[in-house]
Amino acid sequence: MNWYPWLNQPYRHIIGQHQAGRAHHALLIQAINGMGDDALVWGVSRWLMCQQPEGLKSCGVCHGCQLMQAQTHPDWYRLEAEKGKSTLGIDAVRQVTEKLSRFAQQGGAKVVWLPDAEQLSESAANALLKTLEEPPANCWFFLSSRESSRLLATLRSRCVALTLTPPDEAQSLQWLSRQMPQDEAALQTALRLSAGAPAAALQLLEPARWKARDSLCDALPGALQQDILQLLPLLNSDDVAVRISWLLALLVDALKWQQGATRWLSNPDRQDAIALLADTYSARALDESAREWMQCREQLLYVAAVNRELLLTDRLLSWADKRKPGVVA
């Protein structure tokens, strides 16, 4: 698993709390995609499972370390929804909590990690809550969350929160340039479209993904001036929420463009598309469009069995109606 330099400080903080005997049994890690919370939890877990840690590091040679390296440690549990499902049910939580009540098979710590705590159903969250209120000895819980506000308030109250904040943009650009050499405008755009998370920006810069984003920008002139439905096949994809986010960033940039705030563009490499949007829509229309596209994205993410193509078609046609008079060729 990759380790990232911006994880060094939170890692030292967590291990320091354990060394001082002040560590809380439940840590809620709030982080956006691409910040490496999985690597952080794995690193801390290895230290907790190590039978002879060397300061801040696990020894790497003891039986506990060998089991962790092989990903077969019997006292390390990963709780997540089954493949193809979006919800983590109560049965999976009960199975793990029953095992936690027994002695650790290796005689040391027991660790439970939830890589996506929002997957917990209400009943599963309540079952976990009971264990968090009275945790077994030497048992540690790590809950990763993208939107902690979606968790039960009672569950959040039983945890200590740790937020992984993105590094400074200049530092992130240096790291990105070492991983994937690109021109500065592309690196800066990928980073800003990823909310400052360097690892997510690196994924966005992968050729196929970056081409999909560029194709959306390239299609805007023809779509706005001729047929708006040219954008439908470019949006109608399994990662539709991400593609709508790209479009949203362009809409917000068009508002910045109209106000002369070009220094703060999220897409500095595609000022052609931004200028076109700024000329095609009024400020009010851009604002309304952004809100409606956000609502569309929410529906696609959280409404079960929604007809994606139909919803996108309706949104595109409605968006076209907001153009300034005389724009359509």
Coordinates of N, CA and C in Angstrom, one line a residue, residues 63-204:
H63 N 5.9 -12.2 14.5 CA 4.8 -13.0 13.9 C 3.6 -12.1 13.6
G64 N 3.3 -11.1 14.5 CA 2.2 -10.2 14.2 C 2.4 -9.4 12.9
C65 N 3.7 -8.9 12.7 CA 4.0 -8.1 11.5 C 3.9 -9.0 10.2
Q66 N 4.3 -10.3 10.4 CA 4.3 -11.2 9.2 C 2.8 -11.5 8.8
L67 N 1.9 -11.6 9.8 CA 0.5 -11.9 9.6 C -0.1 -10.6 8.9
M68 N 0.3 -9.4 9.4 CA -0.3 -8.2 8.8 C 0.2 -8.1 7.3
Q69 N 1.5 -8.4 7.1 CA 2.0 -8.2 5.7 C 1.3 -9.2 4.8
A70 N 1.0 -10.4 5.3 CA 0.2 -11.4 4.5 C -1.3 -11.1 4.5
Q71 N -1.7 -10.1 5.2 CA -3.1 -9.7 5.3 C -4.0 -10.9 5.8
T72 N -3.4 -11.6 6.8 CA -4.1 -12.8 7.3 C -4.2 -12.7 8.9
H73 N -4.0 -11.5 9.4 CA -4.0 -11.4 10.9 C -5.4 -11.7 11.4
P74 N -5.6 -12.7 12.3 CA -7.0 -13.1 12.8 C -7.6 -12.0 13.7
D75 N -6.9 -11.1 14.2 CA -7.4 -10.1 15.1 C -7.6 -8.7 14.4
W76 N -7.5 -8.7 13.1 CA -7.7 -7.4 12.3 C -8.9 -7.6 11.4
Y77 N -9.9 -6.8 11.6 CA -11.2 -7.0 10.9 C -11.5 -5.8 10.0
R78 N -11.9 -6.0 8.8 CA -12.3 -5.0 7.9 C -13.8 -5.2 7.6
L79 N -14.6 -4.2 8.0 CA -16.0 -4.2 7.9 C -16.5 -3.3 6.7
E80 N -17.1 -3.9 5.7 CA -17.6 -3.2 4.6 C -18.7 -4.0 3.9
A81 N -19.5 -3.3 3.1 CA -20.6 -3.9 2.4 C -20.1 -5.0 1.4
E82 N -20.9 -6.0 1.2 CA -20.5 -7.1 0.3 C -20.5 -6.5 -1.1
K83 N -19.7 -7.1 -2.0 CA -19.5 -6.6 -3.4 C -20.9 -6.6 -4.1
G84 N -21.2 -5.4 -4.7 CA -22.4 -5.3 -5.4 C -23.5 -4.6 -4.5
K85 N -23.2 -4.5 -3.2 CA -24.2 -3.9 -2.3 C -23.7 -2.5 -1.8
S86 N -24.6 -1.7 -1.4 CA -24.1 -0.3 -0.9 C -24.4 -0.2 0.6
T87 N -24.9 -1.2 1.2 CA -25.3 -1.1 2.7 C -24.6 -2.2 3.4
L88 N -24.1 -1.8 4.6 CA -23.5 -2.8 5.5 C -24.5 -3.1 6.6
G89 N -24.9 -4.4 6.6 CA -26.0 -4.8 7.5 C -25.6 -5.2 8.9
I90 N -26.6 -5.4 9.7 CA -26.4 -5.7 11.1 C -25.7 -7.0 11.4
D91 N -26.0 -8.0 10.5 CA -25.4 -9.3 10.7 C -23.9 -9.3 10.7
A92 N -23.3 -8.6 9.7 CA -21.9 -8.5 9.6 C -21.3 -7.8 10.8
V93 N -21.9 -6.8 11.3 CA -21.4 -6.1 12.6 C -21.5 -7.0 13.8
R94 N -22.6 -7.8 13.9 CA -22.7 -8.7 15.0 C -21.7 -9.8 15.0
Q95 N -21.4 -10.3 13.8 CA -20.3 -11.3 13.7 C -19.0 -10.9 14.2
V96 N -18.6 -9.6 13.9 CA -17.4 -9.1 14.3 C -17.4 -8.8 15.8
T97 N -18.4 -8.1 16.3 CA -18.5 -7.8 17.7 C -18.5 -9.0 18.6
E98 N -19.1 -10.1 18.2 CA -19.0 -11.3 19.0 C -17.6 -11.8 19.1
K99 N -16.8 -11.7 18.0 CA -15.4 -12.1 18.0 C -14.6 -11.2 19.0
L100 N -15.0 -10.0 19.0 CA -14.2 -9.0 19.8 C -14.3 -9.3 21.3
S101 N -15.4 -10.0 21.7 CA -15.6 -10.3 23.1 C -14.7 -11.4 23.6
R102 N -14.1 -12.2 22.7 CA -13.2 -13.2 23.0 C -11.8 -12.7 23.2
F103 N -10.9 -13.6 23.7 CA -9.5 -13.2 23.8 C -8.9 -13.1 22.4
A104 N -8.0 -12.1 22.2 CA -7.3 -12.0 20.9 C -6.5 -13.3 20.6
Q105 N -6.6 -13.7 19.4 CA -6.0 -15.0 19.0 C -4.5 -14.9 19.1
Q106 N -4.0 -13.7 18.9 CA -2.5 -13.5 19.0 C -2.1 -12.9 20.3
G107 N -3.1 -12.7 21.2 CA -2.8 -12.3 22.6 C -2.5 -10.8 22.6
G108 N -2.7 -10.0 21.6 CA -2.4 -8.6 21.6 C -3.7 -7.8 21.3
A109 N -3.5 -6.8 20.5 CA -4.6 -5.9 20.2 C -5.6 -6.5 19.2
K110 N -6.8 -5.9 19.1 CA -7.8 -6.2 18.1 C -8.2 -4.9 17.4
V111 N -8.2 -5.0 16.1 CA -8.5 -3.7 15.3 C -9.7 -4.0 14.4
V112 N -10.6 -3.0 14.4 CA -11.7 -3.0 13.4 C -11.7 -1.8 12.6
W113 N -11.7 -2.0 11.3 CA -11.7 -0.8 10.4 C -12.9 -0.8 9.5
L114 N -13.6 0.3 9.4 CA -14.7 0.5 8.5 C -14.3 1.5 7.4
P115 N -13.9 1.1 6.3 CA -13.4 2.0 5.2 C -14.4 3.0 4.7
D116 N -15.7 2.7 4.9 CA -16.7 3.6 4.5 C -17.9 3.5 5.5
A117 N -17.8 4.3 6.6 CA -18.7 4.2 7.7 C -20.1 4.6 7.2
E118 N -20.3 5.4 6.1 CA -21.6 5.7 5.7 C -22.4 4.5 5.2
Q119 N -21.7 3.4 4.9 CA -22.4 2.2 4.5 C -23.3 1.6 5.6
L120 N -23.0 1.9 6.8 CA -23.8 1.3 7.9 C -25.3 1.6 7.8
S121 N -26.1 0.5 7.9 CA -27.5 0.7 8.0 C -27.8 1.3 9.4
E122 N -29.0 1.7 9.6 CA -29.3 2.3 11.0 C -29.2 1.2 12.0
S123 N -29.7 0.0 11.7 CA -29.6 -1.1 12.7 C -28.2 -1.5 13.0
A124 N -27.4 -1.5 11.9 CA -25.9 -1.9 12.0 C -25.2 -0.8 12.9
A125 N -25.5 0.5 12.6 CA -24.9 1.6 13.4 C -25.2 1.5 14.8
N126 N -26.5 1.1 15.1 CA -26.9 1.0 16.5 C -26.2 -0.2 17.2
A127 N -26.0 -1.3 16.4 CA -25.3 -2.4 17.0 C -23.9 -2.1 17.3
L128 N -23.2 -1.4 16.4 CA -21.8 -1.0 16.6 C -21.8 0.0 17.8
L129 N -22.8 0.9 17.9 CA -22.8 1.9 19.0 C -22.7 1.2 20.3
K130 N -23.4 0.1 20.5 CA -23.4 -0.6 21.8 C -21.9 -1.1 22.2
T131 N -21.2 -1.5 21.1 CA -19.8 -2.0 21.4 C -18.9 -0.8 21.7
L132 N -19.2 0.3 21.0 CA -18.3 1.5 21.2 C -18.5 2.1 22.6
E133 N -19.8 1.9 23.1 CA -20.0 2.4 24.5 C -19.3 1.6 25.5
E134 N -19.2 0.3 25.3 CA -18.5 -0.5 26.3 C -17.5 -1.4 25.5
P135 N -16.4 -0.9 25.0 CA -15.5 -1.6 24.1 C -14.7 -2.6 24.9
P136 N -14.4 -3.8 24.4 CA -13.5 -4.8 25.0 C -12.1 -4.2 25.2
A137 N -11.3 -4.7 26.1 CA -10.0 -4.2 26.4 C -9.1 -4.4 25.2
N138 N -8.2 -3.4 25.0 CA -7.2 -3.4 23.9 C -7.9 -3.6 22.5
C139 N -9.0 -3.0 22.3 CA -9.7 -3.1 21.0 C -9.8 -1.7 20.5
W140 N -9.5 -1.6 19.2 CA -9.4 -0.2 18.6 C -10.3 -0.2 17.3
F141 N -11.0 0.9 17.2 CA -11.9 1.0 16.0 C -11.5 2.2 15.2
F142 N -11.4 2.0 13.9 CA -11.1 3.1 12.9 C -12.3 3.2 11.9
L143 N -12.9 4.4 11.9 CA -14.0 4.6 10.9 C -13.6 5.7 10.0
S144 N -13.6 5.4 8.7 CA -13.3 6.3 7.7 C -14.6 6.9 7.1
S145 N -14.6 8.2 6.9 CA -15.9 8.8 6.4 C -15.6 9.9 5.4
R146 N -16.4 10.0 4.4 CA -16.3 11.1 3.4 C -17.3 12.2 3.8
E147 N -18.4 11.9 4.3 CA -19.4 12.8 4.8 C -19.9 12.4 6.2
S148 N -19.2 12.8 7.2 CA -19.6 12.3 8.5 C -20.9 12.8 9.0
S149 N -21.5 13.8 8.4 CA -22.8 14.3 8.7 C -23.9 13.3 8.4
R150 N -23.6 12.3 7.6 CA -24.5 11.2 7.2 C -24.5 10.1 8.3
L151 N -23.6 10.2 9.2 CA -23.6 9.2 10.3 C -24.5 9.5 11.4
L152 N -24.9 8.6 12.2 CA -25.8 8.9 13.4 C -25.0 9.8 14.3
A153 N -25.7 10.8 14.8 CA -25.0 11.7 15.8 C -24.5 11.0 17.0
T154 N -25.2 10.0 17.4 CA -24.8 9.2 18.6 C -23.5 8.4 18.3
L155 N -23.4 7.9 17.1 CA -22.2 7.2 16.7 C -21.0 8.2 16.6
R156 N -21.2 9.3 16.1 CA -20.1 10.3 16.0 C -19.7 10.7 17.4
S157 N -20.6 10.8 18.3 CA -20.3 11.3 19.7 C -19.4 10.3 20.4
R158 N -19.4 9.0 20.0 CA -18.6 8.0 20.7 C -17.2 8.0 20.1
C159 N -16.9 8.8 19.1 CA -15.6 8.7 18.5 C -14.8 10.1 18.7
V160 N -13.5 10.0 18.5 CA -12.7 11.2 18.4 C -12.4 11.4 17.0
A161 N -12.7 12.6 16.5 CA -12.6 12.9 15.1 C -11.2 13.4 14.7
L162 N -10.7 12.9 13.6 CA -9.4 13.3 13.0 C -9.6 13.7 11.6
T163 N -9.4 14.9 11.2 CA -9.6 15.4 9.8 C -8.3 15.4 9.0
L164 N -8.2 14.7 7.9 CA -7.0 14.8 7.0 C -7.2 15.9 6.1
T165 N -6.5 17.0 6.3 CA -6.6 18.2 5.4 C -5.6 18.1 4.3
P166 N -6.0 18.6 3.1 CA -5.1 18.5 1.9 C -3.8 19.4 2.2
P167 N -2.7 19.0 1.7 CA -1.5 19.8 1.9 C -1.5 21.1 1.1
D168 N -0.6 21.9 1.3 CA -0.4 23.2 0.6 C -0.3 22.9 -0.9
E169 N -1.0 23.7 -1.8 CA -1.0 23.4 -3.2 C 0.4 23.3 -3.8
A170 N 1.3 24.2 -3.4 CA 2.7 24.2 -3.9 C 3.3 22.8 -3.6
Q171 N 3.2 22.3 -2.4 CA 3.8 21.1 -2.0 C 3.1 19.9 -2.8
S172 N 1.8 20.0 -3.0 CA 1.1 19.0 -3.7 C 1.6 18.9 -5.2
L173 N 1.8 20.1 -5.8 CA 2.2 20.2 -7.2 C 3.6 19.6 -7.4
Q174 N 4.5 19.8 -6.4 CA 5.8 19.2 -6.4 C 5.7 17.7 -6.4
W175 N 4.9 17.2 -5.5 CA 4.7 15.7 -5.4 C 4.1 15.2 -6.7
L176 N 3.1 15.9 -7.2 CA 2.5 15.4 -8.4 C 3.4 15.4 -9.6
S177 N 4.2 16.4 -9.7 CA 5.2 16.5 -10.9 C 6.2 15.4 -10.9
R178 N 6.5 14.9 -9.7 CA 7.4 13.7 -9.5 C 6.8 12.4 -9.9
Q179 N 5.5 12.3 -9.7 CA 4.8 11.1 -10.0 C 4.4 11.0 -11.4
M180 N 4.0 12.1 -12.1 CA 3.5 12.1 -13.4 C 3.8 13.5 -14.1
P181 N 5.0 13.5 -14.8 CA 5.3 14.8 -15.4 C 4.3 15.3 -16.4
Q182 N 3.8 16.5 -16.2 CA 2.8 17.2 -17.0 C 3.1 18.7 -17.0
D183 N 2.4 19.4 -17.9 CA 2.6 20.8 -17.8 C 1.8 21.3 -16.5
E184 N 2.3 22.5 -16.0 CA 1.8 23.0 -14.7 C 0.3 23.2 -14.7
A185 N -0.2 23.7 -15.8 CA -1.7 24.0 -15.9 C -2.5 22.7 -15.7
A186 N -2.1 21.6 -16.3 CA -2.8 20.3 -16.2 C -2.7 19.8 -14.7
L187 N -1.5 19.9 -14.1 CA -1.3 19.4 -12.8 C -2.2 20.3 -11.8
Q188 N -2.2 21.6 -12.0 CA -3.0 22.4 -11.1 C -4.5 22.2 -11.3
T189 N -4.9 22.0 -12.5 CA -6.3 21.6 -12.8 C -6.7 20.3 -12.1
A190 N -5.9 19.3 -12.3 CA -6.2 18.0 -11.7 C -6.3 18.1 -10.2
L191 N -5.4 18.9 -9.6 CA -5.4 19.0 -8.1 C -6.6 19.8 -7.7
R192 N -7.0 20.9 -8.3 CA -8.2 21.6 -7.9 C -9.5 20.9 -8.2
L193 N -9.5 20.1 -9.2 CA -10.7 19.3 -9.5 C -10.9 18.2 -8.4
S194 N -9.8 17.9 -7.8 CA -9.8 16.8 -6.7 C -9.8 17.4 -5.3
A195 N -10.2 18.7 -5.2 CA -10.4 19.3 -3.9 C -9.0 19.4 -3.2
G196 N -7.9 19.3 -3.9 CA -6.6 19.4 -3.3 C -6.0 18.1 -2.8
A197 N -6.7 17.0 -3.0 CA -6.2 15.7 -2.6 C -5.2 15.2 -3.7
P198 N -3.9 15.1 -3.4 CA -2.9 14.8 -4.4 C -3.1 13.4 -5.0
A199 N -3.4 12.4 -4.2 CA -3.6 11.0 -4.8 C -4.8 10.9 -5.7
A200 N -5.8 11.7 -5.4 CA -7.0 11.7 -6.3 C -6.6 12.4 -7.6
A201 N -5.8 13.5 -7.5 CA -5.4 14.2 -8.7 C -4.5 13.3 -9.6
L202 N -3.7 12.5 -9.0 CA -2.9 11.5 -9.7 C -3.7 10.6 -10.5
Q203 N -4.8 10.1 -9.9 CA -5.7 9.2 -10.6 C -6.4 9.9 -11.7
L204 N -6.8 11.1 -11.5 CA -7.5 11.9 -12.6 C -6.6 12.1 -13.8

